[in-house]
Coordinates of C-alpha atoms and ligand atoms in Angstrom, one line a residue:
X1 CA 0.0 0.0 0.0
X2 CA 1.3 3.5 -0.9
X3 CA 1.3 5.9 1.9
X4 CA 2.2 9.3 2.9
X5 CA 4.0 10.6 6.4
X6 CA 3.5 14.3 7.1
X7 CA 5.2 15.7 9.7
X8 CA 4.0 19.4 10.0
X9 CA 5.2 21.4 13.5
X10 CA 4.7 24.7 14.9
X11 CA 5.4 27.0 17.9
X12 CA 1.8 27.9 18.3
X13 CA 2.7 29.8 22.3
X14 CA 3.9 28.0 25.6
X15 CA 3.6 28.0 29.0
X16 CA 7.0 29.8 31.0
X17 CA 8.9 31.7 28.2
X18 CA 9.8 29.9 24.9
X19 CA 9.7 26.7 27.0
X20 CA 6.7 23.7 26.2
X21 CA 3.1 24.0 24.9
X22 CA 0.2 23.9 27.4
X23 CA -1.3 20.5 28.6
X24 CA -4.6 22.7 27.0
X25 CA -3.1 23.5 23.7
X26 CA -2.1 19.2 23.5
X27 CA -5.3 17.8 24.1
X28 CA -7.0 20.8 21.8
X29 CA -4.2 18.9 19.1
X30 CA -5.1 15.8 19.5
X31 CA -9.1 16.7 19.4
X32 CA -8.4 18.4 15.9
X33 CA -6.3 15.4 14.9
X34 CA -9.2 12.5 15.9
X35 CA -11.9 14.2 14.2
X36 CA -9.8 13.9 11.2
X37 CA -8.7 10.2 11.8
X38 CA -12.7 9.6 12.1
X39 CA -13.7 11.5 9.5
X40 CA -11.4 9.7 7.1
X41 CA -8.6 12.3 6.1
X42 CA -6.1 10.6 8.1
X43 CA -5.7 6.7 8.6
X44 CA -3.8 7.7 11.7
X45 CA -1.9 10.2 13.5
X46 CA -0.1 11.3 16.7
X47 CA 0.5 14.7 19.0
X48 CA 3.6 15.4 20.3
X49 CA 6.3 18.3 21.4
X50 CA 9.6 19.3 21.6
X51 CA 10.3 22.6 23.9
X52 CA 7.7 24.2 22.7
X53 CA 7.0 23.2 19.1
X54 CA 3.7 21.3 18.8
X55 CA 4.7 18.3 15.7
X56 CA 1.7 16.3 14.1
X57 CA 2.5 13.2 12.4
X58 CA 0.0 12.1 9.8
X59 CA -1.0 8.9 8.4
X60 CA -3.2 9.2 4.8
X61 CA -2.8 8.6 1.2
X62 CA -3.7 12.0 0.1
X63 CA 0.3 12.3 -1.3
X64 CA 2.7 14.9 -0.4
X65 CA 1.9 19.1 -0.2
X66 CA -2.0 18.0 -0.4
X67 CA -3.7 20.6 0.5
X68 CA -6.6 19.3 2.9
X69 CA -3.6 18.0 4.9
X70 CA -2.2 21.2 4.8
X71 CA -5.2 23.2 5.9
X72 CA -5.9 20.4 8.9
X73 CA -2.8 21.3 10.2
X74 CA -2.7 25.6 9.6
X75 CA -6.5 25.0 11.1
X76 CA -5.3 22.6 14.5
X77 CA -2.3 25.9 14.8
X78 CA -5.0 28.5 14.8
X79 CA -7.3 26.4 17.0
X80 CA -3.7 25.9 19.4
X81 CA -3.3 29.6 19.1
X82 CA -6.4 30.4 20.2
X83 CA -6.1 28.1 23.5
X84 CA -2.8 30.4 24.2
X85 CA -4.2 33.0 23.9
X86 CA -6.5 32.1 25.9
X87 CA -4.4 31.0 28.6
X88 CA -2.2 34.2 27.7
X89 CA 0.9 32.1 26.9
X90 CA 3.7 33.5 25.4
X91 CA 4.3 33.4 21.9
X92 CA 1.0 33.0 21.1
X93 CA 0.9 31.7 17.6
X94 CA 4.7 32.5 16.9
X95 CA 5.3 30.7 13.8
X96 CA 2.0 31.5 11.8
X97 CA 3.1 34.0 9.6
X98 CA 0.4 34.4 7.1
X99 CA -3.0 35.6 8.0
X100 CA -4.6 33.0 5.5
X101 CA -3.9 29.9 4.3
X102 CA -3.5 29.3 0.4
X103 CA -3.4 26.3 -0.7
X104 CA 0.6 25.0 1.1
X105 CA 1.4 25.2 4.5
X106 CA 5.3 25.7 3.0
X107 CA 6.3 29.1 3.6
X108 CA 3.5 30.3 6.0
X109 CA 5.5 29.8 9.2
X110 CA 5.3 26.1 10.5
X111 CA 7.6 23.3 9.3
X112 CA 7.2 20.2 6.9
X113 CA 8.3 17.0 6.3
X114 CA 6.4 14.7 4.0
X115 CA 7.5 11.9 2.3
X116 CA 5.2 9.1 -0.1
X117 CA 6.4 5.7 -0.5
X118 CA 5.3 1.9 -0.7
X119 CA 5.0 0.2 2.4
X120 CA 7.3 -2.5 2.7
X121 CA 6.6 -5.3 5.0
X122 CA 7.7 -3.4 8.2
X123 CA 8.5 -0.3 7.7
X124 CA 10.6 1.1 10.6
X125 CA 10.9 4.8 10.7
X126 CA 12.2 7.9 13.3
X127 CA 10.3 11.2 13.2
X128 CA 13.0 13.5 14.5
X129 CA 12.4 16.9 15.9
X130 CA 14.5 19.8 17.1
X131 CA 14.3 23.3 19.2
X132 CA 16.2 25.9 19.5
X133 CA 18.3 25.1 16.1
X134 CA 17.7 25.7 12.2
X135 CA 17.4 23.0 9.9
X136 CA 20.7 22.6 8.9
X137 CA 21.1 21.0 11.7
X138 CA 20.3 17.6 10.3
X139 CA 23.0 18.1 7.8
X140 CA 26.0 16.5 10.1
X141 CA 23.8 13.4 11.4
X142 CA 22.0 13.1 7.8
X143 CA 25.4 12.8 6.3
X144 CA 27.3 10.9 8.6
X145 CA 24.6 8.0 8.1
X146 CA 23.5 8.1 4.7
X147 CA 27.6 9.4 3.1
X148 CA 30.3 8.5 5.4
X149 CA 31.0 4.6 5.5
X150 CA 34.5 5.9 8.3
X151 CA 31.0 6.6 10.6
X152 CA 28.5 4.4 9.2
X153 CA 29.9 0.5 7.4
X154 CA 26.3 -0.4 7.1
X155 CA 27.1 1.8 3.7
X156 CA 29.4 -0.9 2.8
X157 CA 27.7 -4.2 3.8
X158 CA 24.3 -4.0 2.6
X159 CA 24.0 -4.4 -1.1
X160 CA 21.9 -1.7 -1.6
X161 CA 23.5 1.1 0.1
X162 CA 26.8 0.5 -2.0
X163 CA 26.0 2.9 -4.8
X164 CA 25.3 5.6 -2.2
X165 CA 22.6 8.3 -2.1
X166 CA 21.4 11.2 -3.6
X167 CA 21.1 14.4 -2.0
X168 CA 18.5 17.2 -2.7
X169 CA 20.2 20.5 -0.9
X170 CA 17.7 23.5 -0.5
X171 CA 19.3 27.2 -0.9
X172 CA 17.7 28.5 2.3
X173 CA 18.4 32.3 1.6
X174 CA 16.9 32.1 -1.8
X175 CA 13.5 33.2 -0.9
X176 CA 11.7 33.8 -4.2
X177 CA 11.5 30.0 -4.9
X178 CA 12.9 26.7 -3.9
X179 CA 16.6 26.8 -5.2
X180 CA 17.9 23.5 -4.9
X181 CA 20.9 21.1 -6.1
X182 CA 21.0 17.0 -6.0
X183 CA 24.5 15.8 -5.3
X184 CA 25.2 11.9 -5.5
X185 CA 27.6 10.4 -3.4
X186 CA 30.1 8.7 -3.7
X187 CA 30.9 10.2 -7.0
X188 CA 30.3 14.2 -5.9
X189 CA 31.5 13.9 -2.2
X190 CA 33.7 16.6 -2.0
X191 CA 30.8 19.2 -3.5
X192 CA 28.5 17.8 -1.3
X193 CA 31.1 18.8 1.9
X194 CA 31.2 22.1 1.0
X195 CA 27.7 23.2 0.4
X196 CA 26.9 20.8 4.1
X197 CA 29.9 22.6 5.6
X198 CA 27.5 25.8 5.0
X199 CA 24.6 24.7 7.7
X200 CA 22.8 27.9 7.8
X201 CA 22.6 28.3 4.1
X202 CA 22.6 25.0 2.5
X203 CA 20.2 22.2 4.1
X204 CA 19.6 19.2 3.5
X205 CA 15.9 18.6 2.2
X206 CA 15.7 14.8 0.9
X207 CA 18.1 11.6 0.4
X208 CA 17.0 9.2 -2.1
X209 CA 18.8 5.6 -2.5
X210 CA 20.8 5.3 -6.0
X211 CA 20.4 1.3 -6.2
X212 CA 16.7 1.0 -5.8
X213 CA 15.5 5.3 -5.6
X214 CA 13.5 4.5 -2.5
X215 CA 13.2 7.9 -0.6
X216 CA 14.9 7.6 2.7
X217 CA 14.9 10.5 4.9
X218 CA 12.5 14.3 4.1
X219 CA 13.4 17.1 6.3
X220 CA 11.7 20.3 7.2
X221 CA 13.7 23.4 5.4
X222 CA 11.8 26.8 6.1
X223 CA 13.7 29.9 7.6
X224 CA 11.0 31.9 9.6
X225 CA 13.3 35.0 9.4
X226 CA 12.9 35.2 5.0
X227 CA 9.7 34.9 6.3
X228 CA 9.6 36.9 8.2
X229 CA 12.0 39.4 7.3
X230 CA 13.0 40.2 11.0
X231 CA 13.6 37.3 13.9
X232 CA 10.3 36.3 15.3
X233 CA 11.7 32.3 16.7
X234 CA 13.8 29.7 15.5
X235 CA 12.9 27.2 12.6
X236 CA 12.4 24.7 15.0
X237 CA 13.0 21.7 12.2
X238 CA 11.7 18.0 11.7
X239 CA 12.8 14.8 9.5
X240 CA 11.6 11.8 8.9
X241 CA 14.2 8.8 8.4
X242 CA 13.4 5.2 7.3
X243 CA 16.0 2.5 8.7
X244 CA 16.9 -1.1 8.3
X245 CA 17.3 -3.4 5.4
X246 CA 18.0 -1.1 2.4
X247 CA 18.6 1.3 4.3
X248 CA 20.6 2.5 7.4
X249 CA 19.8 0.5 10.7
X250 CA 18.3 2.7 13.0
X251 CA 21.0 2.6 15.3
X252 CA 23.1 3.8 12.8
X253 CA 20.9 6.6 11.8
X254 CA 21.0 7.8 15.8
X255 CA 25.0 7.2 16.3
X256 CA 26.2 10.5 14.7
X257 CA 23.7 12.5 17.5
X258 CA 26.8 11.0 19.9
X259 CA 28.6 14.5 18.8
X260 CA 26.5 16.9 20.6
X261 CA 28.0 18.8 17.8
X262 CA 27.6 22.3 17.6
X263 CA 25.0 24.6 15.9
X264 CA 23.0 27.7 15.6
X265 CA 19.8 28.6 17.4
X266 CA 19.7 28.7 21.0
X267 CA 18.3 32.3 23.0
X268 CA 17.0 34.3 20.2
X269 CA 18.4 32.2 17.5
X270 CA 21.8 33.9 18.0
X271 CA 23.9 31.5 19.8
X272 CA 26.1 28.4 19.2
X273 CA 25.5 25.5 21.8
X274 CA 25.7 21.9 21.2
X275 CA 22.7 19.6 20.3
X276 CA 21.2 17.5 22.8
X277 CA 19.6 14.4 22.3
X278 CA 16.6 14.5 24.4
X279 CA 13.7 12.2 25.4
X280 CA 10.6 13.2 24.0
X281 CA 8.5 15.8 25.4
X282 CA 11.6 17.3 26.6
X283 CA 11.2 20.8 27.9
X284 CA 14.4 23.6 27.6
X285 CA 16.1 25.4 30.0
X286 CA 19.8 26.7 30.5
X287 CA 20.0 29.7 28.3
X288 CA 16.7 28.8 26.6
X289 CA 18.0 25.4 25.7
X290 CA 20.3 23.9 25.2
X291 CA 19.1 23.0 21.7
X292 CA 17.9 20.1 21.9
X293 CA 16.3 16.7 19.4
X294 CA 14.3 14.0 20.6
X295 CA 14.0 10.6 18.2
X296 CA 10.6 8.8 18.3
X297 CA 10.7 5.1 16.5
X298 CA 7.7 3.8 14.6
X299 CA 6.0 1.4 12.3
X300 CA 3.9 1.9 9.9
X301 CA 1.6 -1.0 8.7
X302 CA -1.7 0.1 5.8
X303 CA -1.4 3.7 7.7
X304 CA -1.8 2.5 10.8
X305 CA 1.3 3.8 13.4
X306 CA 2.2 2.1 16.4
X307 CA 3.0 3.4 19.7
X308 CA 6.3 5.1 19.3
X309 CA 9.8 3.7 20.4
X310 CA 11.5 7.0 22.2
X311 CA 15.5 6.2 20.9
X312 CA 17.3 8.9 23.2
X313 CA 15.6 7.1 26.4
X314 CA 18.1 5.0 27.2
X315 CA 21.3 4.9 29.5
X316 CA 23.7 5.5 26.6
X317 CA 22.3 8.8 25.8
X318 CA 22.9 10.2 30.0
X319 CA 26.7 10.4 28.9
X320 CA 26.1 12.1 25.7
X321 CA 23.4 14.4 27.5
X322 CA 26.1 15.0 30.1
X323 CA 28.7 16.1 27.3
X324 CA 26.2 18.4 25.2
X325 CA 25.6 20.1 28.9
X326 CA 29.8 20.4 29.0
X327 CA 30.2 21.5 25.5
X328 CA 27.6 24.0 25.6
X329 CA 29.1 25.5 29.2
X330 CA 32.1 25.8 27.5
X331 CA 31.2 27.4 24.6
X332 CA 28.8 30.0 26.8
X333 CA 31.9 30.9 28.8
X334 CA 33.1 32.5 26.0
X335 CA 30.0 35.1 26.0
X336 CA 29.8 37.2 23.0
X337 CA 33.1 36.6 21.4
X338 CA 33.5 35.2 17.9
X339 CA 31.7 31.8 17.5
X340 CA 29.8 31.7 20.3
X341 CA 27.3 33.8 18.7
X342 CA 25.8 33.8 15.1
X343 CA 27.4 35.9 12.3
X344 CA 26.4 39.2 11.0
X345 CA 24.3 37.3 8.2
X346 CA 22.0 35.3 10.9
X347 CA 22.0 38.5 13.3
X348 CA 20.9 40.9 10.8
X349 CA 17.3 39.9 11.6
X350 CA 17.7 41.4 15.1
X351 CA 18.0 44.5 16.0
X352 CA 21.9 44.1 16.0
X353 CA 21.7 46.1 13.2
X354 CA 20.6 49.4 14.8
X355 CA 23.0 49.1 17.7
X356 CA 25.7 49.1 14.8
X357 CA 24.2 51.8 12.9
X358 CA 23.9 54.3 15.8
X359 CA 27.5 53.4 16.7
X360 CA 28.8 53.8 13.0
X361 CA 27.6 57.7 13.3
X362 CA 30.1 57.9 16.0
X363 CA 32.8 56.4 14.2
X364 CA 35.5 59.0 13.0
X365 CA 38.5 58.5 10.7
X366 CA 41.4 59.8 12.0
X367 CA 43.6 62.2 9.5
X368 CA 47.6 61.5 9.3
X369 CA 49.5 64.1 9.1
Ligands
LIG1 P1 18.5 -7.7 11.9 O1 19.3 -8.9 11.5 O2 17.5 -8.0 13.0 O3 17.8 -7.0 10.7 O4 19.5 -6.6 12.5 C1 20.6 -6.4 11.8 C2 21.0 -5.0 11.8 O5 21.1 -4.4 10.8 C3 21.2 -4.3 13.1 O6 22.0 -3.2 12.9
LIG2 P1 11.6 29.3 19.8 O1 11.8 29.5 18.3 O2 11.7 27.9 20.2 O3 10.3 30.0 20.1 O4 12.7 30.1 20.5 C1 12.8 31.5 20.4 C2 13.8 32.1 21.2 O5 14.3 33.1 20.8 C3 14.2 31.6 22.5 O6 15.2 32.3 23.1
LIG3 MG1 8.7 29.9 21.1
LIG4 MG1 10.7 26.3 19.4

């Protein structure tokens, strides 16, 4: 049977600061989302957070960017906005940056991640999902398992995976249309390193297997700030992966989140810190993070989802929780100074750039003799 995952998220308000939606604004979510499972849109579907982006994963066979799916979800954020409102949470609807919906949720604020594909027999899959980052944070962890066979010999053991993947990279700061470029590995590694190496200009938006061009991981790519046009929240992102057989295990999917490596978004989008992995319905804290990702494991069997499997809930991931904590203190220690914080081209969405220009007037050249 052929069916679609959609994955939409948004930061509709939350309880605290930028910190976890309200118990209120969950159940309103999951309300929205069982009327549609009755009424037939959906086969299935679950409600779940991260800090405080609300993520709806949907079960149908309506096919990628279909637009019923799409106005479910914009409708179940206004309905969630409405609840923090009236609770008079903060940030209440944050990421809807339209004032109506026309036809694709892409480019109105919240995040997608869709992908279409045959059902195999089982067909294991993570829904990952991030706060306080961009989306190019899934370009380290999405390379490491579907490029690099030093991290990941899975690449070279099953048959399938030996003549690599194909990469669709999205051109983030392009905002009149999707600018995007597919890269195969192994033959174009190298151009592949040095668009990835870019993470807050050149994301990673699918990776499609070469042997049998099975889709095997989507991820959410919209920048709310060319949006936006000013900072208003971070992207907040999601991804969908598929593992085992022809494609990566799902261990080996989840070993490159061992890094804590570093990346851009915690406090007002303008700091470095290193990534997390977090149980799910993890909330945020130290400097309005750390950024974190949690990793929920599913089925899918003729639409119908399982309970989910939460992959950073287990002793392994304490130690790795336990460095991200020591590599983010580090990097705070050094305050403002050079990499801590974002560069001028993420911080020119805040008002960075008026502190500089009233500074610039005082600026004067000094004459030489
Ligand atoms: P199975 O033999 O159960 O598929 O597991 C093998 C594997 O790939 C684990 O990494
Ligand atoms: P969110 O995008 O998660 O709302 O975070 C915004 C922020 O600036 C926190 O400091
Ligand atoms: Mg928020
Ligand atoms: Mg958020």
């Amino acid at each position: 049977m052929k069916v679609t995952l959609s994955v939409i998220k948004a930061d509709t308000g939350s309880v605290g600061g930028h910190n976890r939606p309200s118990d209120a604004m969950l159940a309103k979510a999951k309300e929205q989302l069982a009327g549609v499972i009755s009424s037939g849109l959906l086969i299935d579907g679950k409600v779940t957070f991260t800090g405080d982006d609300i993520a709806l994963l949907m079960a149908h066979t309506k096919g990628v960017d279909h637009p019923d799916i799409h106005k479910f979800a914009w409708d179940t954020f206004l309905e969630t906005t409405k609840v923090a409102k009236s609770q008079g949470l903060y940030g209440a609807g944050q990421d809807l940056l339209k004032d109506a919906f026309s036809g694709n949720i892409r480019g109105m604020g919240p995040g997608s991640a869709e992908i279409e594909f045959e059902e195999r027999p089982s067909e294991p899959f993570i829904v990952f999902a991030g706060d306080k980052c961009g989306p190019g944070v899934f370009n380290y962890p999405i390379f490491e398992a579907f490029a690099n066979p030093y991290h990941n010999a899975g690449l070279l053991l099953a048959p399938e995976m030996i003549a690599g993947f194909t990469f669709t990279i999205m051109d983030v700061n392009n905002t009149e249309a999707d600018r995007v470029i597919s890269l195969k590995v192994p033959q174009d590694y190298y151009d592949l390193c040095i668009l990835l190496r870019d993470p807050n200009h050149f994301v990673i938006e699918m990776v499609v297997e070469n042997a049998t061009g099975l889709q095997a991981a989507v991820a959410s790519t919209s920048r709310l700030h060319n949006i936006a046009g000013k900072y208003v929240g971070k992207d907040d992102p999601v991804a969908i992966v598929r593992s085992q057989k022809q494609f990566p295990s799902t261990g080996e999917i989840l070993s490159p989140w061992a890094l804590a490596h570093l990346t851009l978004g915690d406090n007002r989008g303008s700091h470095h810190v290193a990534v997390m992995p977090v149980k799910q319905n993890s909330i945020i804290s130290f400097f309005d993070g750390p950024t974190i990702m949690s990793a929920a494991g599913y089925c899918v069997h003729e639409g119908k989802l399982t309970e989910s499997v939460d992959l950073f809930d287990q002793p392994f991931w304490d130690l790795i929780r336990t460095k991200a904590a020591q590599k983010t203190l580090d990097i705070r220690a050094q305050g403002f100074y050079g990499p801590a914080m974002a560069g001028m081209d993420e911080l020119e969405y805040t008002g960075v750039i008026q502190n500089l220009k009233r500074l610039n007037e005082k600026f004067t050249v000094r004459k030489h003799e």
